[in-house]
Each structure stands twice: as structure tokens, then as C-alpha cells.
Short mmCIF file of C-alpha atoms and ligand atoms in Angstrom, two decimals:
data_model
loop_
_atom_site.label_atom_id
_atom_site.label_comp_id
_atom_site.label_asym_id
_atom_site.label_seq_id
_atom_site.Cartn_x
_atom_site.Cartn_y
_atom_site.Cartn_z
CA MET W 244 -208.41 -30.55 -12.36
CA ASN W 245 -206.88 -34.07 -12.79
CA THR W 246 -203.57 -33.76 -13.54
CA TYR W 247 -203.40 -36.50 -16.61
CA ILE W 248 -206.01 -34.50 -18.29
CA GLU W 249 -204.33 -31.14 -17.72
CA SER W 250 -201.10 -32.69 -19.13
CA GLN W 251 -202.78 -34.06 -22.31
CA PHE W 252 -204.26 -30.56 -23.35
CA SER W 253 -201.13 -28.33 -22.02
CA LEU W 254 -198.75 -26.84 -24.76
CA ASN W 255 -196.28 -25.63 -22.25
CA GLY W 256 -193.02 -25.47 -23.83
CA LYS W 257 -194.37 -25.43 -27.28
CA VAL W 258 -193.76 -22.80 -29.87
CA ALA W 259 -196.94 -22.07 -31.89
CA LEU W 260 -197.14 -19.78 -35.14
CA VAL W 261 -200.52 -18.53 -36.22
CA THR W 262 -200.49 -16.93 -39.79
CA GLY W 263 -202.55 -13.62 -40.22
CA ALA W 264 -203.56 -13.50 -36.73
CA THR W 265 -203.77 -9.65 -35.63
CA HIS W 266 -207.42 -10.05 -35.34
CA GLY W 267 -210.50 -12.25 -36.11
CA ILE W 268 -210.16 -16.04 -36.03
CA GLY W 269 -206.34 -16.20 -36.23
CA PHE W 270 -206.04 -13.81 -33.01
CA GLY W 271 -208.47 -15.94 -31.02
CA ILE W 272 -206.86 -19.10 -31.89
CA ALA W 273 -203.41 -17.63 -31.05
CA VAL W 274 -204.77 -16.44 -27.63
CA ALA W 275 -206.33 -19.76 -26.87
CA LEU W 276 -202.82 -21.57 -27.63
CA GLY W 277 -201.12 -18.98 -25.31
CA LYS W 278 -203.53 -19.48 -22.40
CA ALA W 279 -202.80 -23.27 -22.97
CA GLY W 280 -198.93 -22.47 -22.29
CA ALA W 281 -197.47 -21.93 -25.91
CA THR W 282 -195.12 -19.34 -26.64
CA VAL W 283 -197.00 -17.37 -29.38
CA CYS W 284 -195.81 -16.24 -32.56
CA PHE W 285 -197.74 -14.65 -35.33
CA ASN W 286 -197.42 -12.61 -38.59
CA GLY W 287 -199.30 -10.30 -40.16
CA ARG W 288 -198.55 -7.72 -43.57
CA SER W 289 -198.09 -4.77 -41.64
CA GLU W 290 -195.81 -3.59 -39.03
CA SER W 291 -198.26 -1.02 -37.68
CA LYS W 292 -201.10 -3.56 -37.46
CA ASN W 293 -198.58 -6.15 -35.76
CA GLU W 294 -197.93 -3.63 -33.18
CA GLU W 295 -201.68 -3.02 -32.25
CA ALA W 296 -201.75 -6.77 -32.23
CA ARG W 297 -199.15 -7.20 -29.95
CA LYS W 298 -200.83 -4.80 -27.60
CA ALA W 299 -204.22 -6.71 -27.57
CA TYR W 300 -202.34 -9.95 -26.97
CA ALA W 301 -200.77 -8.30 -23.99
CA LYS W 302 -204.32 -7.37 -22.67
CA GLN W 303 -204.69 -11.12 -22.67
CA GLY W 304 -201.51 -11.74 -20.62
CA ILE W 305 -199.65 -12.97 -23.71
CA GLU W 306 -196.34 -11.69 -25.03
CA ALA W 307 -196.60 -12.46 -28.45
CA HIS W 308 -193.85 -12.14 -31.23
CA GLY W 309 -194.99 -10.78 -34.42
CA TYR W 310 -193.42 -10.67 -37.81
CA VAL W 311 -194.32 -8.74 -41.17
CA CYS W 312 -194.56 -11.60 -43.48
CA ASP W 313 -196.78 -12.53 -46.60
CA VAL W 314 -197.68 -16.32 -46.74
CA THR W 315 -197.57 -16.20 -50.57
CA ASP W 316 -194.01 -15.20 -50.72
CA THR W 317 -191.48 -17.79 -50.22
CA SER W 318 -188.40 -15.54 -49.34
CA GLN W 319 -190.33 -13.71 -46.71
CA VAL W 320 -191.44 -16.92 -45.09
CA ASN W 321 -188.15 -18.39 -44.97
CA ALA W 322 -186.67 -15.36 -43.36
CA MET W 323 -189.50 -15.06 -41.08
CA MET W 324 -188.71 -18.78 -40.10
CA ALA W 325 -185.06 -18.15 -39.81
CA LYS W 326 -185.86 -15.25 -37.22
CA ILE W 327 -188.25 -17.34 -35.05
CA GLU W 328 -185.86 -20.30 -34.79
CA ALA W 329 -183.16 -17.64 -33.44
CA GLU W 330 -185.39 -15.67 -31.24
CA VAL W 331 -188.19 -18.13 -30.15
CA GLY W 332 -187.11 -21.60 -31.17
CA THR W 333 -188.09 -24.33 -33.37
CA VAL W 334 -192.19 -24.09 -34.46
CA ASP W 335 -193.92 -27.03 -32.87
CA ILE W 336 -197.55 -25.83 -33.81
CA LEU W 337 -198.36 -23.96 -37.09
CA VAL W 338 -201.92 -22.79 -37.66
CA ASN W 339 -202.56 -21.84 -41.14
CA ASN W 340 -205.21 -19.06 -40.86
CA ALA W 341 -204.30 -16.23 -43.05
CA GLY W 342 -207.05 -16.37 -45.87
CA ILE W 343 -208.77 -13.87 -48.18
CA ILE W 344 -212.28 -14.20 -50.21
CA GLN W 345 -213.73 -12.39 -53.34
CA ARG W 346 -217.29 -12.68 -53.91
CA LYS W 347 -218.46 -12.35 -57.26
CA SER W 348 -220.11 -14.58 -59.80
CA MET W 349 -217.50 -17.04 -61.55
CA LEU W 350 -218.74 -15.29 -64.85
CA GLU W 351 -217.48 -11.81 -63.78
CA MET W 352 -214.28 -13.24 -61.82
CA SER W 353 -211.14 -13.11 -63.75
CA ALA W 354 -208.44 -16.00 -63.67
CA GLU W 355 -206.40 -13.16 -61.97
CA ASP W 356 -208.92 -12.98 -59.20
CA PHE W 357 -209.36 -16.68 -58.88
CA ARG W 358 -205.59 -17.29 -58.78
CA LYS W 359 -205.15 -14.50 -56.01
CA VAL W 360 -207.55 -16.40 -53.82
CA VAL W 361 -205.92 -20.03 -54.47
CA ASP W 362 -202.49 -17.96 -53.98
CA VAL W 363 -203.23 -16.83 -50.27
CA ASP W 364 -205.72 -19.66 -49.43
CA LEU W 365 -203.75 -22.93 -50.74
CA ALA W 366 -200.30 -22.07 -51.81
CA GLY W 367 -199.76 -19.66 -48.82
CA PRO W 368 -200.48 -22.98 -46.29
CA PHE W 369 -198.14 -25.09 -48.64
CA ILE W 370 -195.37 -22.70 -48.44
CA MET W 371 -195.55 -22.28 -44.75
CA ALA W 372 -196.15 -26.33 -43.98
CA LYS W 373 -193.04 -26.62 -46.39
CA ALA W 374 -191.09 -24.24 -43.97
CA VAL W 375 -192.06 -25.91 -40.62
CA LEU W 376 -191.84 -29.70 -41.51
CA PRO W 377 -188.07 -30.19 -41.67
CA GLY W 378 -187.78 -28.95 -37.87
CA MET W 379 -190.85 -30.99 -36.95
CA ILE W 380 -189.34 -33.89 -38.64
CA ARG W 381 -186.00 -33.25 -36.64
CA ASN W 382 -188.17 -33.25 -33.71
CA ASN W 383 -190.05 -36.24 -34.30
CA ALA W 384 -193.22 -34.64 -33.63
CA GLY W 385 -195.42 -31.51 -34.68
CA LYS W 386 -198.91 -30.11 -34.96
CA ILE W 387 -200.42 -28.53 -38.20
CA ILE W 388 -203.88 -27.15 -38.42
CA ASN W 389 -205.30 -25.66 -41.63
CA ILE W 390 -208.40 -23.35 -41.44
CA CYS W 391 -210.63 -24.91 -43.84
CA SER W 392 -214.25 -23.80 -44.36
CA LEU W 393 -217.84 -25.05 -45.09
CA MET W 394 -216.47 -24.43 -48.68
CA SER W 395 -214.26 -27.33 -47.99
CA GLU W 396 -217.61 -29.33 -48.67
CA LEU W 397 -220.26 -27.10 -50.03
CA GLY W 398 -220.26 -24.59 -52.90
CA ARG W 399 -222.47 -21.32 -53.27
CA GLU W 400 -222.81 -18.42 -55.76
CA THR W 401 -220.19 -15.85 -55.89
CA VAL W 402 -217.18 -17.79 -54.16
CA ALA W 403 -215.63 -20.14 -56.86
CA GLY W 404 -211.87 -19.41 -56.30
CA TYR W 405 -212.63 -19.58 -52.19
CA ALA W 406 -214.54 -23.11 -52.53
CA ALA W 407 -211.79 -24.16 -54.95
CA ALA W 408 -208.88 -23.38 -52.54
CA LYS W 409 -210.43 -24.49 -49.43
CA GLY W 410 -211.50 -27.83 -51.16
CA GLY W 411 -207.94 -28.03 -52.17
CA LEU W 412 -206.67 -27.13 -48.29
CA LYS W 413 -208.67 -30.17 -47.11
CA MET W 414 -206.71 -32.54 -49.45
CA LEU W 415 -203.66 -30.68 -48.59
CA THR W 416 -204.21 -31.59 -45.20
CA ARG W 417 -204.79 -35.13 -45.81
CA ASN W 418 -201.88 -35.25 -48.10
CA ILE W 419 -199.27 -33.87 -45.21
CA CYS W 420 -200.97 -36.52 -42.71
CA ALA W 421 -200.12 -39.18 -45.39
CA GLU W 422 -196.56 -38.09 -46.33
CA PHE W 423 -195.34 -37.08 -42.79
CA GLY W 424 -197.67 -39.01 -40.28
CA GLU W 425 -194.55 -41.49 -39.84
CA TYR W 426 -192.67 -38.69 -38.15
CA ASN W 427 -195.48 -38.36 -35.62
CA ILE W 428 -196.54 -35.24 -37.27
CA GLN W 429 -200.60 -34.50 -37.22
CA CYS W 430 -202.06 -32.32 -39.95
CA ASN W 431 -205.90 -31.72 -39.28
CA GLY W 432 -208.17 -29.14 -40.18
CA ILE W 433 -210.42 -26.72 -38.46
CA GLY W 434 -213.64 -26.07 -40.50
CA PRO W 435 -215.45 -23.08 -39.11
CA GLY W 436 -218.98 -22.12 -39.76
CA TYR W 437 -220.49 -18.69 -40.19
CA ILE W 438 -218.13 -16.69 -37.71
CA ALA W 439 -218.59 -13.13 -37.06
CA THR W 440 -215.34 -11.24 -38.02
CA SER W 441 -214.35 -8.79 -40.60
CA GLN W 442 -214.33 -11.23 -43.49
CA THR W 443 -218.08 -11.80 -42.94
CA ALA W 444 -218.97 -8.57 -42.15
CA PRO W 445 -220.33 -7.40 -45.72
CA LEU W 446 -222.74 -10.32 -45.19
CA ARG W 447 -224.48 -8.99 -42.04
CA GLN W 448 -224.37 -5.32 -42.75
CA PRO W 449 -227.85 -3.83 -42.93
CA GLN W 450 -228.94 -2.90 -46.66
CA ALA W 451 -229.06 0.72 -47.97
CA ASP W 452 -232.51 1.12 -46.91
CA GLY W 453 -231.64 -0.03 -43.33
CA SER W 454 -233.47 -3.19 -43.40
CA PRO W 455 -231.75 -6.31 -42.23
CA ASN W 456 -229.22 -8.06 -44.54
CA PRO W 457 -231.13 -11.27 -46.07
CA PHE W 458 -228.16 -13.22 -45.71
CA ASP W 459 -228.00 -13.13 -41.92
CA ALA W 460 -231.74 -14.56 -41.64
CA PHE W 461 -230.26 -17.47 -44.20
CA ILE W 462 -227.53 -18.07 -41.79
CA LEU W 463 -229.40 -18.30 -38.82
CA ALA W 464 -232.13 -20.78 -40.37
CA LYS W 465 -229.47 -22.76 -41.83
CA THR W 466 -227.58 -23.18 -38.43
CA PRO W 467 -228.97 -25.45 -35.80
CA ALA W 468 -227.21 -23.62 -33.04
CA HIS W 469 -229.27 -20.77 -34.61
CA ARG W 470 -226.71 -17.89 -34.01
CA TRP W 471 -223.45 -17.07 -35.76
CA GLY W 472 -219.89 -18.37 -34.26
CA SER W 473 -217.30 -16.52 -32.46
CA PRO W 474 -213.69 -16.81 -32.74
CA GLU W 475 -213.98 -17.87 -29.19
CA ASP W 476 -215.66 -20.92 -30.54
CA LEU W 477 -212.75 -22.16 -32.31
CA GLU W 478 -210.43 -21.99 -29.31
CA GLY W 479 -211.31 -25.44 -27.53
CA PRO W 480 -210.94 -27.35 -31.03
CA ALA W 481 -207.58 -25.60 -31.77
CA VAL W 482 -206.20 -26.35 -28.28
CA PHE W 483 -207.33 -29.82 -28.83
CA LEU W 484 -205.72 -30.29 -32.17
CA ALA W 485 -202.38 -28.49 -31.09
CA SER W 486 -202.07 -30.86 -27.92
CA ALA W 487 -201.10 -34.29 -27.27
CA ALA W 488 -205.13 -35.15 -26.58
CA SER W 489 -205.03 -35.40 -30.40
CA ASP W 490 -201.79 -37.29 -31.20
CA PHE W 491 -203.55 -40.30 -32.94
CA VAL W 492 -205.93 -37.83 -35.00
CA ASN W 493 -204.36 -36.96 -38.37
CA GLY W 494 -205.64 -35.97 -41.71
CA GLN W 495 -209.29 -34.88 -40.25
CA ILE W 496 -211.43 -31.79 -40.56
CA LEU W 497 -213.10 -30.78 -37.44
CA TYR W 498 -216.24 -28.73 -38.56
CA VAL W 499 -217.24 -25.92 -35.77
CA ASP W 500 -220.38 -24.75 -37.33
CA GLY W 501 -222.96 -24.87 -34.86
CA GLY W 502 -224.47 -28.14 -36.80
CA ILE W 503 -224.92 -26.60 -40.35
CA LEU W 504 -223.40 -29.58 -42.39
CA ALA W 505 -225.50 -31.95 -40.40
CA SER W 506 -228.75 -30.35 -41.36
CA LEU W 507 -230.99 -29.42 -44.25
CA GLY W 508 -232.08 -26.21 -42.44
CA ARG W 509 -235.16 -24.72 -40.98
CA THR W 510 -238.61 -25.05 -42.72
CA PRO W 511 -239.64 -21.68 -43.58
CA GLN W 512 -242.46 -20.46 -40.95
P1 LIG E 899 -210.10 -11.82 -41.53
O1 LIG E 899 -210.83 -10.96 -40.54
O2 LIG E 899 -210.34 -11.24 -42.84
O3 LIG E 899 -208.72 -12.21 -41.13
C1 LIG E 899 -207.78 -12.71 -42.13
C2 LIG E 899 -206.36 -12.43 -41.66
O4 LIG E 899 -205.55 -13.06 -43.06
C3 LIG E 899 -205.98 -11.01 -41.73
O5 LIG E 899 -205.15 -10.94 -40.43
C4 LIG E 899 -205.02 -10.53 -42.95
O6 LIG E 899 -204.32 -9.56 -43.00
C5 LIG E 899 -204.66 -12.08 -43.15
N1 LIG E 899 -203.96 -12.25 -44.27
C6 LIG E 899 -204.49 -12.42 -45.62
N2 LIG E 899 -203.69 -12.28 -46.56
C7 LIG E 899 -202.29 -12.75 -46.12
C8 LIG E 899 -201.23 -13.16 -46.70
N3 LIG E 899 -201.04 -13.25 -47.82
N4 LIG E 899 -200.23 -12.98 -45.88
C9 LIG E 899 -200.41 -12.90 -44.42
N5 LIG E 899 -201.48 -12.94 -43.90
C10 LIG E 899 -202.73 -12.62 -44.72
O7 LIG E 899 -210.89 -13.34 -41.66
P2 LIG E 899 -211.46 -14.03 -40.57
O8 LIG E 899 -213.03 -14.24 -40.52
O9 LIG E 899 -210.63 -14.19 -39.28
O10 LIG E 899 -210.41 -15.76 -41.24
C11 LIG E 899 -209.56 -16.24 -40.79
C12 LIG E 899 -209.46 -17.62 -41.49
O11 LIG E 899 -210.43 -18.55 -41.48
C13 LIG E 899 -209.66 -17.64 -43.14
O12 LIG E 899 -208.59 -18.53 -43.77
C14 LIG E 899 -211.03 -17.77 -43.51
O13 LIG E 899 -210.92 -18.04 -44.89
C15 LIG E 899 -211.23 -18.71 -42.31
N6 LIG E 899 -212.65 -18.87 -42.27
C16 LIG E 899 -213.43 -17.71 -41.68
C17 LIG E 899 -214.76 -18.03 -41.88
C18 LIG E 899 -215.73 -16.98 -41.09
O14 LIG E 899 -216.82 -17.15 -41.11
N7 LIG E 899 -214.96 -15.80 -40.67
C19 LIG E 899 -215.34 -19.38 -41.81
C20 LIG E 899 -214.43 -20.46 -42.31
C21 LIG E 899 -213.15 -20.19 -42.61
P3 LIG E 899 -204.49 -8.21 -43.15
O15 LIG E 899 -205.08 -7.51 -41.91
O16 LIG E 899 -203.04 -7.67 -43.35
O17 LIG E 899 -205.58 -8.23 -44.32
C1 LIG E 900 -219.38 -16.85 -47.62
C2 LIG E 900 -218.47 -16.75 -46.60
C3 LIG E 900 -218.27 -18.29 -46.17
C4 LIG E 900 -217.43 -18.24 -44.66
C5 LIG E 900 -216.93 -19.53 -44.19
C6 LIG E 900 -217.84 -20.44 -44.05
O1 LIG E 900 -219.01 -15.61 -48.49
O2 LIG E 900 -220.03 -17.92 -47.82
O3 LIG E 900 -217.65 -15.78 -46.26
O4 LIG E 900 -217.30 -18.75 -46.98
O5 LIG E 900 -216.48 -17.26 -44.36
O6 LIG E 900 -215.97 -19.81 -45.04
O7 LIG E 900 -217.27 -21.71 -43.57
#
């Protein structure tokens, strides 16, 4: 490959931290960043899951550094950052991936349910970004990638907390860009479409009588690519937004959704 293009996308010498990356989208993105040359750090909420994940990374040829840390807990986040700084180095690339969803009608959603989702999906990225920004400012370089959602743009029944948090995350992305762009820090988002992971498994599992889940057909009809996405679909976009190739891209959300946001959906046959 052309060496200029290779150097534009290479992450050699960079330290990447991906939150909630024991499996799913975070794991896929972390593997991609590792294959592009970065040293991979990740966090999970339990040491046993982290150990399983380390083995899964090793199978991909990546020696990943795993830490136990809840992204909503500032003291745990600061302790993790101190360990990473001492054991691996300053974080050059942060991917705010950790997230949860609660699906229930807003009329049944308690304020506590709502706060919990906003805490993990919006306050978590705020706490994590605050922890890496001083090092990035010192280095006069840094990349923050926030994993947003179609719900950063759209609403749907049963996901009020999630849509509020992911819409907020889009604006946090723009605000970090506005406030820290002068330090050569780029903060962008990736907005995945419907990706087959444990988070969306309940939307795909067959109904009690064995018939297909109607949500599956709904998503296929809404998606011009006519398929669910996989974590691998997010690899190229993540490497792009983590690399020098995107050094003048800031405050943007890159939707990786098989075309859903561009389309009204298929006409029922
Ligand atoms: P997932 O399989 O449920 O994985 C979420 C990860 O986040 C898990 O590793 C989970 O750890 C971790 N996590 C949750 N709360 C945490 C906390 N307080 N501190 C640290 N880690 C925490 O979900 P996914 O589908 O891979 O989604 C990853 C991200 O992409 C989420 O932000 C999600 O909203 C977003 N997203 C997903 C889709 C999709 O279709 N799947 C589409 C758009 C956006 P545990 O294993 O300990 O629970
Ligand atoms: C839902 C889904 C979505 C997706 C994703 C879409 O219940 O509608 O879980 O919210 O996970 O975030 O981009």
C-alpha cells in the first residue's frame, strides 16, 4: 500500500482506551484500533469478564490492558487513569463506548430509571473525557470518539432515557470540539445503526410461539442495506476518526447505519 496513505491511518505509538470493551461494539472497535497499531486499554465492570476479554483480544493478536472501572464513578475513573498513565502511558485516543438502555414506556419509566441511563450514557462520557483532556492538552493532540446512536437524531417508543442521553452525547461531542479544538483535539461521534450485539438481542429473539420477532422485519425494511450491522462494520470508521486522516474533522457524527437515516423505509409489499 502507498506509504502516505498507510501513515495517515496508522495508530503506531498511540495509546487507545475503549470503555465497556469486554465484548460487542467496544471490543470490535478496540480490536480494529489495535490492528492499526495502537496499544489497547479497556475497562469493564468485573475482573472475571476482563480476564475473558483479555483472552479474546489475545486470540486477535492483541495484548490488551484491562481495568475494572465503572465510568459513572469519578474516583474509579481517576484511579484507572493514574494506573494507565503509569503502566502504559498517556491516553491519545478515548472511545466512549460503555452504554446501557432501558426499554419501557415513558409512562412506566421512573425518574430513577431515566437518571441511570443518562448517568452511564451521558455523564460517563463527560467524566471520561474530563479525565483524558489534561493529557491531550499537554500533548497538543488527542482524539475522542463518542458512540452515539440513531437515537441522537430520532425518537421511538420505549427509549426516552436512551434518546435523551444519546441526543445529549451528540451535543457534548460538539461542545468538546468547540472548547478544545484549539489544542488539536478532535472529538467526533459514531452513530451506529442497528447492530447485532447483546444490547439488541431482545429485539431479534423469536416470540414465545416461535414466530420471528416483528422488530427484525421492521429494521430490515427500514435499512437500505437490508441487514443488521455487525461490530466489524464500525472498524473502518473508528480507525478513521482515531487517526491523522481525520485531523480536520471535528464535532461531527458519522452515522454507520446501512442508510437508515437517509431513507423513509421500504414500501410494504
Ligand atoms: P452491549 O453489548 O450491551 O455492551 C455495552 C458495554 O458497556 C458492556 O461491556 C457493559 O459492561 C459496558 N458498561 C455498561 N455500563 C457500564 C458502566 N457503568 N461502566 C463501564 N462499563 C459499562 O452494547 P453494544 O451493543 O456493544 O453497545 C455499545 C455502545 O454502542 C453503547 O453505548 C450503545 O448504546 C451503543 N450503540 C449500540 C447500538 C446497537 O445496535 N447495538 C447502536 C447504536 C449505539 P457489562 O458487560 O459489565 O454490562
Ligand atoms: C432500540 C435499540 C437502539 C439501538 C441503537 C440505534 O431499542 O431502538 O436498542 O436504540 O441500539 O442505539 O442506533
